[in-house]
XYZ file of C-alpha atoms in Angstrom:
695
model
C 14.545 17.611 -77.013
C 16.087 15.681 -73.770
C 16.167 12.601 -72.442
C 17.133 11.100 -69.131
C 16.665 7.730 -67.812
C 13.870 8.796 -65.816
C 11.542 10.381 -69.235
C 13.792 8.069 -72.140
C 12.701 8.803 -75.778
C 9.218 6.981 -76.433
C 8.008 7.288 -79.675
C 5.465 5.050 -82.276
C 8.620 4.583 -84.449
C 10.838 2.757 -82.847
C 8.371 1.548 -80.396
C 7.022 -1.119 -83.157
C 10.989 -2.515 -82.875
C 11.106 -5.260 -80.082
C 14.281 -7.306 -79.496
C 15.177 -10.758 -79.076
C 17.637 -11.734 -76.343
C 17.443 -14.907 -77.014
C 19.278 -14.714 -80.534
C 23.033 -14.688 -81.418
C 25.238 -11.767 -81.972
C 24.559 -12.412 -85.840
C 21.159 -11.837 -85.681
C 19.525 -9.517 -87.000
C 16.698 -7.725 -85.203
C 15.357 -4.580 -87.144
C 15.518 -3.839 -90.838
C 14.134 -1.184 -92.529
C 14.299 1.311 -95.839
C 15.594 4.410 -96.026
C 11.692 6.374 -96.415
C 11.128 4.487 -93.226
C 14.392 5.722 -91.142
C 14.004 9.832 -93.124
C 10.773 9.761 -92.153
C 11.611 8.819 -88.784
C 14.372 11.126 -88.305
C 11.667 13.762 -89.356
C 10.075 12.822 -86.454
C 12.788 13.122 -84.238
C 13.616 9.936 -83.122
C 16.948 9.286 -81.897
C 17.458 6.430 -82.759
C 16.759 7.029 -86.470
C 18.660 9.655 -86.241
C 21.396 7.615 -85.535
C 21.836 5.521 -87.750
C 21.752 8.445 -90.519
C 24.800 10.180 -88.018
C 26.298 6.376 -88.564
C 27.570 7.818 -91.567
C 30.981 9.600 -91.118
C 33.663 10.692 -94.060
C 33.101 12.648 -96.892
C 33.181 9.909 -99.315
C 30.915 7.669 -97.323
C 28.057 10.688 -97.294
C 27.645 11.061 -100.697
C 27.809 7.598 -101.570
C 25.235 7.561 -98.963
C 23.413 10.375 -100.840
C 23.797 8.988 -104.501
C 22.051 6.087 -103.415
C 18.893 7.917 -103.034
C 19.061 8.427 -107.099
C 20.501 5.580 -108.900
C 20.183 1.657 -108.826
C 21.218 1.135 -104.756
C 19.193 -0.134 -101.931
C 20.111 1.861 -98.840
C 19.389 -1.213 -96.185
C 18.836 0.148 -92.369
C 19.671 -2.863 -89.796
C 20.198 -3.806 -86.108
C 21.781 -6.438 -84.282
C 21.473 -7.581 -80.050
C 25.180 -7.500 -78.880
C 25.007 -9.849 -75.544
C 26.698 -8.243 -72.389
C 30.157 -9.719 -71.653
C 32.725 -10.360 -69.551
C 33.687 -7.012 -69.294
C 31.425 -4.885 -72.550
C 27.784 -3.627 -71.830
C 25.308 -4.704 -74.092
C 24.637 -2.952 -76.862
C 23.097 -3.276 -79.546
C 25.000 -2.306 -83.591
C 23.215 0.206 -85.819
C 24.802 0.001 -89.570
C 23.409 1.318 -92.393
C 24.640 -0.668 -96.515
C 24.022 -0.310 -99.619
C 23.116 -2.870 -101.664
C 22.360 -3.397 -105.033
C 18.895 -4.640 -106.623
C 20.770 -7.604 -108.765
C 22.615 -8.789 -106.133
C 25.357 -8.462 -108.591
C 28.018 -7.096 -105.863
C 28.147 -7.249 -102.405
C 27.062 -5.462 -100.234
C 29.414 -1.490 -98.838
C 29.985 -0.421 -95.933
C 28.415 3.053 -95.095
C 28.098 3.449 -91.521
C 28.084 1.719 -88.151
C 27.747 2.662 -84.717
C 27.504 1.700 -81.374
C 24.644 2.527 -78.646
C 25.093 1.065 -75.681
C 22.091 -0.783 -73.175
C 21.193 -0.598 -69.858
C 17.729 -1.712 -68.234
C 16.570 -0.601 -64.489
C 16.252 -2.314 -61.351
C 12.888 -4.752 -61.074
C 12.353 -5.193 -65.002
C 12.596 -8.624 -66.404
C 15.127 -7.701 -69.099
C 17.598 -6.933 -65.574
C 18.690 -10.595 -65.163
C 20.737 -10.632 -68.457
C 21.144 -6.613 -68.635
C 23.058 -6.025 -65.876
C 23.973 -2.458 -66.192
C 21.759 0.538 -65.176
C 21.017 4.311 -64.988
C 23.445 6.731 -63.258
C 22.436 6.182 -59.377
C 22.262 10.267 -58.670
C 21.883 9.143 -54.496
C 25.305 8.657 -53.741
C 23.002 8.245 -49.815
C 21.686 5.623 -51.165
C 21.260 1.874 -50.236
C 22.832 0.667 -54.249
C 25.834 3.644 -53.941
C 26.163 1.563 -50.595
C 26.751 -1.253 -52.305
C 28.765 -0.672 -54.659
C 31.262 0.117 -52.470
C 31.072 -2.372 -50.018
C 30.912 -4.206 -53.233
C 34.462 -3.115 -54.707
C 36.061 -2.044 -51.662
C 35.623 -6.514 -51.251
C 36.183 -7.992 -54.668
C 39.560 -5.515 -54.951
C 40.378 -7.023 -51.638
C 39.961 -9.991 -52.364
C 40.894 -10.876 -56.995
C 43.987 -7.935 -56.963
C 47.753 -8.462 -56.140
C 48.469 -5.629 -56.923
C 45.744 -3.623 -54.579
C 47.362 -5.578 -51.798
C 50.455 -4.598 -49.855
C 51.770 -7.705 -48.727
C 55.027 -9.765 -49.794
C 53.197 -12.349 -48.445
C 50.736 -13.187 -51.011
C 50.656 -14.825 -53.823
C 47.969 -15.069 -57.503
C 46.333 -18.085 -56.035
C 46.706 -17.821 -52.150
C 45.240 -13.823 -51.091
C 45.087 -14.557 -47.591
C 42.203 -11.921 -45.657
C 43.685 -8.785 -45.811
C 45.760 -7.333 -42.808
C 48.090 -3.766 -42.625
C 51.033 -3.128 -40.913
C 51.310 -1.619 -37.620
C 54.077 0.356 -38.046
C 51.726 2.036 -41.066
C 48.540 2.668 -38.774
C 47.498 7.069 -38.434
C 49.056 7.439 -35.259
C 46.443 9.103 -34.873
C 42.618 7.670 -36.094
C 38.495 8.372 -35.950
C 36.738 5.687 -34.073
C 33.427 5.915 -34.592
C 31.376 5.332 -32.110
C 27.040 5.601 -31.402
C 25.716 7.636 -28.363
C 21.545 7.876 -27.463
C 21.033 6.630 -30.621
C 23.623 9.028 -32.788
C 27.373 8.928 -34.452
C 29.921 10.250 -32.801
C 34.028 10.603 -33.979
C 35.539 9.627 -30.880
C 40.400 10.706 -31.226
C 41.713 8.248 -30.020
C 46.316 7.470 -30.326
C 49.136 9.076 -29.426
C 47.911 12.072 -26.994
C 44.662 10.820 -25.857
C 43.547 8.143 -22.858
C 42.229 5.452 -25.831
C 45.028 3.866 -28.116
C 44.164 2.677 -31.231
C 44.172 -0.915 -31.539
C 46.367 -2.010 -34.109
C 45.956 -5.032 -34.453
C 42.425 -4.722 -34.995
C 42.551 -2.000 -37.227
C 45.441 -4.188 -38.785
C 42.810 -7.046 -39.205
C 39.412 -4.315 -40.707
C 41.962 -1.899 -42.178
C 40.529 2.360 -42.218
C 38.973 4.800 -44.447
C 40.866 8.329 -45.233
C 39.945 11.612 -46.482
C 40.992 13.624 -49.663
C 39.372 17.196 -49.718
C 39.226 20.712 -50.111
C 39.699 22.758 -46.850
C 38.536 26.108 -48.732
C 37.926 28.255 -45.913
C 39.302 27.804 -42.069
C 37.766 24.815 -40.363
C 35.675 25.042 -36.943
C 36.230 21.756 -35.943
C 40.089 21.225 -35.902
C 42.850 19.485 -33.396
C 44.591 21.438 -31.343
C 46.032 21.229 -28.098
C 42.641 22.929 -26.291
C 39.719 20.691 -28.424
C 42.878 17.803 -27.761
C 41.166 16.002 -24.777
C 36.735 17.066 -26.295
C 37.667 15.454 -28.959
C 39.133 13.031 -27.580
C 35.744 12.096 -25.466
C 33.915 11.771 -29.175
C 31.910 15.240 -30.619
C 28.357 14.393 -32.571
C 29.543 14.277 -36.214
C 26.088 16.615 -36.175
C 29.273 19.356 -35.066
C 31.605 17.982 -38.855
C 31.906 20.371 -41.528
C 29.341 18.487 -43.978
C 32.738 16.996 -45.669
C 33.755 16.037 -42.930
C 30.126 14.188 -41.992
C 29.928 13.098 -44.388
C 33.387 11.238 -44.896
C 32.036 10.185 -41.102
C 28.766 9.163 -42.446
C 29.388 6.826 -45.343
C 32.388 4.629 -43.513
C 30.494 3.580 -40.710
C 28.127 2.890 -43.746
C 30.768 1.487 -45.722
C 31.080 -1.171 -42.207
C 34.735 0.289 -41.234
C 35.479 2.047 -37.303
C 38.158 3.877 -38.024
C 38.714 7.389 -40.320
C 41.164 9.787 -40.734
C 41.354 13.096 -41.460
C 44.330 15.939 -41.379
C 42.226 18.811 -39.635
C 41.592 16.932 -36.528
C 43.965 13.503 -36.711
C 46.524 16.363 -37.407
C 47.341 18.398 -34.065
C 46.498 22.119 -36.039
C 48.267 24.634 -34.045
C 51.395 22.010 -33.899
C 54.236 22.723 -36.042
C 56.230 18.796 -34.651
C 53.706 17.227 -34.797
C 52.628 18.710 -38.682
C 56.853 17.568 -39.189
C 56.068 14.006 -37.699
C 52.722 14.016 -39.730
C 53.302 14.972 -43.057
C 55.245 12.731 -44.125
C 54.070 9.539 -42.622
C 51.005 10.720 -45.457
C 52.585 8.624 -47.397
C 52.300 4.577 -45.245
C 48.543 6.348 -43.883
C 47.248 7.135 -47.579
C 49.282 3.652 -49.071
C 47.775 1.830 -46.586
C 45.103 2.659 -45.724
C 41.320 0.436 -47.067
C 40.182 3.060 -49.119
C 40.346 6.880 -49.818
C 37.450 8.435 -49.868
C 37.228 11.238 -52.494
C 35.269 14.896 -52.306
C 36.555 15.833 -55.835
C 32.893 17.993 -55.744
C 33.750 19.773 -52.303
C 35.200 22.639 -53.584
C 34.825 23.631 -49.250
C 35.238 21.866 -45.959
C 31.518 22.878 -46.356
C 29.870 21.757 -48.796
C 29.857 17.915 -48.649
C 29.615 15.496 -50.921
C 26.607 13.186 -50.718
C 23.514 13.271 -50.995
C 20.783 13.171 -54.311
C 21.075 15.457 -58.121
C 19.862 15.337 -60.899
C 20.427 13.859 -64.059
C 21.780 15.658 -66.305
C 20.894 15.510 -70.190
C 24.151 16.575 -71.432
C 25.542 13.422 -70.659
C 23.999 12.586 -73.144
C 25.000 11.408 -77.239
C 22.296 9.317 -78.316
C 19.306 9.279 -75.583
C 18.713 6.775 -73.617
C 15.578 6.099 -75.884
C 13.348 2.895 -74.283
C 12.741 -0.205 -76.626
C 10.969 -3.007 -76.217
C 12.000 -6.928 -75.642
C 11.771 -10.400 -75.583
C 13.981 -12.168 -72.436
C 14.795 -15.672 -72.945
C 12.505 -16.884 -70.950
C 9.296 -14.812 -73.577
C 8.987 -11.688 -70.604
C 8.506 -9.308 -72.156
C 10.231 -5.826 -71.493
C 12.029 -2.566 -71.693
C 15.799 -1.569 -72.103
C 17.390 2.021 -72.964
C 19.637 2.218 -75.320
C 22.308 5.173 -75.284
C 25.226 7.562 -75.810
C 26.925 8.858 -73.502
C 28.731 11.876 -74.602
C 32.183 12.087 -72.300
C 33.342 8.926 -70.547
C 35.991 9.274 -69.500
C 34.819 13.482 -68.326
C 37.353 14.997 -70.274
C 35.865 17.590 -71.407
C 34.072 18.470 -68.250
C 35.348 21.422 -65.907
C 37.977 19.510 -63.431
C 35.977 18.622 -60.225
C 37.304 21.172 -57.513
C 39.800 18.485 -55.612
C 42.306 18.596 -59.002
C 42.923 22.201 -58.868
C 44.507 21.312 -55.349
C 47.839 20.905 -54.511
C 47.692 18.439 -51.584
C 45.218 16.655 -53.313
C 47.115 14.498 -55.317
C 49.861 12.868 -53.710
C 46.328 12.311 -52.610
C 45.627 10.034 -54.392
C 48.653 8.877 -56.015
C 49.601 7.474 -53.272
C 46.203 5.522 -52.295
C 45.224 2.630 -53.468
C 41.986 1.994 -53.797
C 39.997 5.105 -54.642
C 36.210 6.726 -53.894
C 35.177 9.065 -56.406
C 32.100 11.854 -54.921
C 32.586 13.555 -58.889
C 29.786 16.817 -59.317
C 28.219 13.640 -62.193
C 28.893 9.692 -60.783
C 29.214 7.761 -57.872
C 32.848 5.677 -59.481
C 36.016 3.253 -57.594
C 39.155 3.305 -59.193
C 42.215 1.059 -58.003
C 45.506 -0.094 -59.050
C 44.873 -1.799 -61.602
C 40.424 -1.430 -61.935
C 37.516 1.117 -62.746
C 34.026 0.614 -62.135
C 31.312 3.741 -61.802
C 27.720 3.846 -59.769
C 25.584 3.255 -62.634
C 25.964 3.245 -66.360
C 28.805 0.775 -67.881
C 31.365 -0.871 -65.962
C 29.088 -1.345 -62.319
C 32.317 -4.418 -62.002
C 35.615 -3.601 -61.876
C 37.184 -3.451 -65.077
C 40.599 -4.220 -65.839
C 42.601 -1.244 -67.542
C 45.647 -2.146 -69.230
C 49.286 -2.147 -67.653
C 50.676 0.620 -68.411
C 47.572 3.001 -68.091
C 46.677 4.509 -64.735
C 44.125 6.816 -65.342
C 40.589 6.686 -63.501
C 37.100 8.353 -65.222
C 37.486 12.135 -63.098
C 40.860 13.525 -65.193
C 43.923 14.167 -62.371
C 42.313 11.531 -59.913
C 43.859 7.813 -60.064
C 46.481 6.196 -58.147
C 49.261 5.171 -59.919
C 49.040 2.016 -61.512
C 50.235 1.699 -64.772
C 53.352 5.047 -63.631
C 54.388 2.515 -61.397
C 55.992 1.162 -64.844
C 58.273 3.707 -65.566
C 60.963 4.594 -65.351
C 61.855 6.452 -61.731
C 62.647 9.547 -63.233
C 60.079 9.648 -65.869
C 57.896 8.700 -62.990
C 58.466 12.218 -61.460
C 58.589 14.234 -64.407
C 54.761 13.526 -64.811
C 54.369 14.778 -61.135
C 55.289 17.636 -61.524
C 53.602 18.652 -64.663
C 50.665 17.598 -62.982
C 51.286 18.895 -59.670
C 51.775 22.709 -61.090
C 49.285 23.165 -62.322
C 47.010 23.335 -59.191
C 46.699 26.069 -56.254
C 48.426 25.592 -52.728
C 46.970 28.236 -50.108
C 50.835 28.532 -48.375
C 54.056 29.389 -51.450
C 55.257 27.041 -48.444
C 54.155 24.169 -49.289
C 55.010 23.651 -52.876
C 57.768 20.571 -51.404
C 55.915 19.578 -48.320
C 52.594 19.185 -50.863
C 54.405 16.469 -52.708
C 57.195 15.211 -50.008
C 54.670 12.311 -49.319
C 55.101 11.199 -52.932
C 58.846 12.257 -53.583
C 59.873 10.100 -50.475
C 57.416 6.972 -51.933
C 60.420 7.139 -55.169
C 63.222 5.302 -52.939
C 61.408 2.407 -52.063
C 60.040 1.871 -56.059
C 63.680 2.551 -57.021
C 65.158 0.022 -54.258
C 62.467 -3.105 -55.694
C 64.405 -2.082 -58.698
C 67.735 -2.463 -57.308
C 68.714 1.218 -57.777
C 68.941 4.018 -55.895
C 68.173 6.782 -56.459
C 68.942 10.823 -54.064
C 66.359 13.806 -53.646
C 67.674 17.619 -53.598
C 64.607 20.260 -53.485
C 62.445 18.257 -56.216
C 65.517 17.216 -58.010
C 65.950 13.500 -59.066
C 69.168 14.200 -59.425
C 70.353 11.239 -58.961
C 69.520 7.587 -60.274
C 71.672 4.134 -61.141
C 71.839 2.708 -63.568
C 69.939 3.710 -65.470
C 69.072 1.832 -68.674
C 66.813 5.126 -71.090
C 70.450 7.645 -71.508
C 68.127 10.816 -72.065
C 66.776 11.042 -68.913
C 69.829 11.769 -66.393
C 71.059 15.183 -63.961
C 70.804 17.246 -66.374
C 67.647 16.965 -67.261
C 66.147 18.094 -63.959
C 67.590 21.389 -64.932
C 66.323 22.087 -68.618
C 63.033 22.025 -67.058
C 60.877 25.459 -68.367
C 57.928 27.404 -67.130
C 54.418 27.205 -69.751
C 53.895 30.920 -69.422
C 56.670 33.855 -67.363
C 54.162 35.179 -64.752
C 55.055 33.318 -61.680
C 57.079 34.598 -59.090
C 60.730 33.979 -58.259
C 63.581 32.641 -55.709
C 60.843 32.727 -52.528
C 63.398 32.529 -49.464
C 62.719 30.174 -48.341
C 60.977 28.125 -49.607
C 63.415 25.944 -52.196
C 66.996 27.506 -54.389
C 66.505 28.906 -58.229
C 67.464 25.922 -60.147
C 64.114 23.637 -58.819
C 61.125 23.376 -60.519
C 60.090 24.545 -56.429
C 61.363 28.165 -57.462
C 59.213 29.339 -59.702
C 54.666 29.368 -59.379
C 52.996 27.964 -62.219
C 52.864 25.128 -64.965
C 56.364 23.927 -65.700
C 57.452 21.402 -68.506
C 60.131 18.841 -68.646
C 62.606 19.634 -72.025
C 61.528 17.943 -74.743
C 64.074 19.177 -77.427
C 67.406 17.714 -77.803
C 67.546 15.669 -75.011
C 70.839 14.818 -73.010
C 72.722 11.107 -73.946
C 74.804 9.156 -72.990
C 78.390 10.199 -74.898
C 80.966 8.642 -72.762
C 85.187 9.991 -71.901
C 83.600 12.610 -74.833
C 81.664 14.457 -72.255
C 82.389 16.717 -69.877
C 79.643 19.055 -67.688
C 79.782 16.673 -64.636
C 78.014 18.411 -61.052
C 80.422 17.178 -58.582
C 78.764 18.499 -54.932
C 75.505 18.962 -54.262
C 73.528 19.108 -50.906
C 70.868 21.103 -48.790
C 69.929 22.188 -45.613
C 66.474 21.522 -44.616
C 63.536 22.617 -42.553
C 63.475 19.918 -39.787
C 65.509 16.352 -40.529
C 62.761 14.182 -39.909
C 61.454 15.445 -43.226
C 64.544 14.603 -45.757
C 62.175 15.085 -48.841
C 60.299 18.209 -47.309
C 61.214 21.648 -47.538
C 64.379 23.588 -47.756
C 66.293 26.376 -45.975
C 68.639 26.335 -49.083
C 70.121 24.092 -51.343
C 73.256 24.426 -53.793
C 75.012 22.759 -57.415
C 78.812 22.384 -58.046
C 79.457 22.336 -61.250
C 82.001 21.404 -63.810
C 80.704 23.288 -66.885
C 81.282 26.447 -69.617
C 79.594 29.570 -68.973
C 79.772 32.229 -71.939
C 78.548 35.667 -71.109
C 74.959 37.022 -72.183
C 77.055 40.130 -73.823
C 79.262 37.958 -76.545
C 75.988 37.590 -78.356
C 75.584 41.406 -79.429
C 79.419 41.062 -81.022
C 79.076 36.789 -81.880
C 78.917 36.277 -85.832
C 76.213 34.427 -87.621
C 74.731 33.869 -83.958
C 70.297 35.836 -83.932
C 68.617 34.504 -81.083
C 65.772 35.326 -79.301
C 63.951 36.194 -76.426
C 60.998 33.136 -75.881
C 57.780 34.647 -73.896
C 56.433 30.893 -73.080
C 56.659 27.354 -74.318
C 56.550 28.096 -78.534
C 58.134 24.261 -79.542
C 56.686 24.163 -83.008
C 58.098 28.024 -83.984
C 61.655 28.072 -83.261
C 63.842 29.056 -85.931
C 66.358 26.702 -87.359
C 69.616 27.241 -85.253
C 68.497 30.124 -84.106
C 69.480 30.677 -80.089
C 65.775 30.963 -77.242
C 66.083 32.416 -74.574
C 63.732 31.111 -72.186
C 62.986 33.365 -68.920
C 61.423 31.773 -66.070
C 59.960 35.291 -64.979
C 59.493 38.292 -66.037
C 62.495 40.468 -63.886
C 64.301 37.599 -65.545
C 63.501 38.561 -69.183
C 64.177 42.235 -67.831
C 67.506 40.934 -66.083
C 67.968 38.883 -69.107
C 68.270 41.629 -71.447
C 69.842 44.152 -69.110
C 72.853 41.519 -69.498
C 72.488 41.065 -72.923
C 73.274 45.278 -73.363
C 76.419 44.094 -69.941
C 74.620 46.360 -67.652
C 74.419 42.318 -65.714
C 76.705 39.836 -65.808
C 74.652 37.536 -67.577
C 75.257 33.940 -69.606
C 74.945 31.169 -71.190
C 75.815 27.625 -68.697
C 76.595 25.218 -70.862
C 74.584 21.484 -70.215
C 74.117 19.671 -73.837
C 76.779 20.404 -76.377
C 76.988 19.838 -80.122
C 77.313 16.444 -81.520
C 76.631 16.487 -84.579
C 76.774 12.263 -83.998
C 73.528 12.501 -81.413
C 71.900 14.663 -83.213
C 72.542 17.773 -79.938
C 72.529 21.115 -80.849
C 73.729 22.931 -77.159
C 71.432 24.100 -74.777
C 71.610 24.937 -71.050
C 70.288 26.848 -67.403
C 71.479 30.695 -68.367
C 72.150 32.100 -64.990
C 73.129 35.402 -63.004
C 76.089 36.207 -60.560
C 76.096 36.830 -57.655
C 79.076 40.276 -57.183
C 79.067 39.539 -52.551
C 79.561 35.421 -53.489
C 80.667 34.843 -56.978
C 77.169 31.849 -57.425
C 75.031 31.735 -59.079
C 71.401 31.346 -59.263
C 69.333 30.499 -62.665
C 67.309 33.126 -64.589
C 66.062 30.346 -67.398
C 66.806 28.009 -70.066
C 67.640 28.709 -73.614
C 68.833 26.195 -76.719
C 69.515 26.268 -80.061
C 66.735 25.793 -82.638
C 67.214 22.248 -84.950
C 68.888 23.013 -88.464
C 66.810 22.506 -91.218
C 67.264 21.869 -95.009
C 66.885 25.613 -95.788
C 69.225 26.673 -92.266
C 72.749 28.865 -93.765
C 75.772 26.574 -93.302
C 76.865 30.287 -91.986
C 74.817 29.625 -89.525
C 75.528 25.708 -88.549
C 78.790 26.763 -87.899
C 78.307 29.493 -84.999
C 75.675 26.795 -82.896
C 78.712 24.028 -83.202
C 81.753 26.290 -82.197
C 78.886 28.303 -79.666
C 81.128 27.184 -76.733
C 83.834 25.897 -78.897
C 86.308 29.542 -76.690
C 85.096 29.331 -73.133
C 87.076 28.217 -70.388
C 85.844 24.710 -68.500
C 84.863 25.206 -64.366
C 83.633 24.763 -61.247
C 79.960 27.122 -61.045
C 78.474 27.131 -57.422
C 74.051 27.099 -57.889
C 71.747 28.395 -55.269
């Protein structure tokens, strides 16, 4: 049987228990023997069933069963754990094996913890502040939760401020840099008792009052378009939007964002469809690179996580899902510290971090990744619950994190997988940050393949600033971080940028105008960064060099956006793929998907990026195509590295090379024949050093 906070479990067995909230954490609130627990469990009481389920492990379960037929007694006890600064109140269940004669110490067989919440207005609500999940996102409680989280973060989190003059002891009013205020904003105004949005800013009659916006702030929307939007900013609609239109005319998601922005006390809102000219390419080129500033300096990002289309909306009431609970909710009697009677509910959450739930629609869209990562505060309207996350803390509207709860320094997750700020990622090396971003980004979908670089360009443009804060410089080339000065982490140089591989060969390759073949942006589908035989510094012994590189941008206004083309000039060794057929002692295999577990020692693994690339590789092995292996990592016994690099195909008309995939040797094991290891070591010895032009 399933239960909810509005219809919790209650039976004669658990109603015999009354928790005394005055007692300290060590006090036993209830105890009983095995017969009572078994009888209550058989009657269907989930609380007493939780006692039995707390005994885990084969040995403990065997001992538990043994105690029924021996001179030992089983003791089942409950303790009440008071609410702390960051931890909710809890009910602690314990199962012990106690000898009859008292000659031995009790043996702990099981323990579990159920969290406690109570309903608003109950006499226990003064001592227990956790509440059931708020299922109505438009309710006064939800709005107050949002206001409270934003205000608390502004007042206490220095890391979430973007003001250099702030100190730990002195956080003044939050001010937004006027240069970071969007070119256009939607002003929320009431006309004839109806809420309207009025477009102000560039090319409009009404200018943005930057001093006011700097002081009061603005909200920004992150959402899925899904379908063509019926209301957009165009040359034809700009005058009407400048006059103002009722929010009732907007698609439901945009309507909800405008309503909620007004409810939390903000007057201005940014939405891409209404603030960027959708039929003006030059306007897009001007605005898209500035999204880093817009999302990074907005007061809060409204994330419509559960809406797959702009017509869906994200507010309204939801049904409470009983599958959210592994135990309960179970209604229990309490006596408060004042002696007043009340009730609490004991709950076990089934999936606190939502890791087992279906992905929210917004986490499937490529553009929205940078929108959340660049934000400093996010209100997440998920399919389960309303959450708040910022640079340092998380909270939920209802549940057990009603107050902002700080994360550890290096962590960056929220309670919704795929939606979070950069947070602890900022402490990682620059390349590592970018690699984590790309691994997530390439698992998402884009409506237009040409958006591959633009949809992550705002994030890319934030990297140089992060590098500057560390007294570093970095250089970016068509999706790759090709240079970071003074790198401490020796296993992340430019060669690692080229050694990416596709998760599976399901994509198409080298789409003109989207990116060079050596960049991940030329391939559709999930990308994994190279994890075996990572490159290391080897002083003067390493001759592989990146000599020259460059890109032709689609627009100089978007240095991190789309490219018309790019190149790299390397000094490296090439080996013809055809030579493998006559190479003595070299075994090879063609891999169709990532499988780091099943790679025979000293075997050359060829991993084409696409099915077409696999066909060319096979032709290269037969000498029908000019396919080569370009060495990036050489064999070094001292550093435990095996040869690795990229597979390239030569273009007859230019002599330039395009990437087809990567290659690497499996790590030799103790049982690997000596001749195979020797063949691997000497694989590139007879290959001359030369200059290679990659495109």
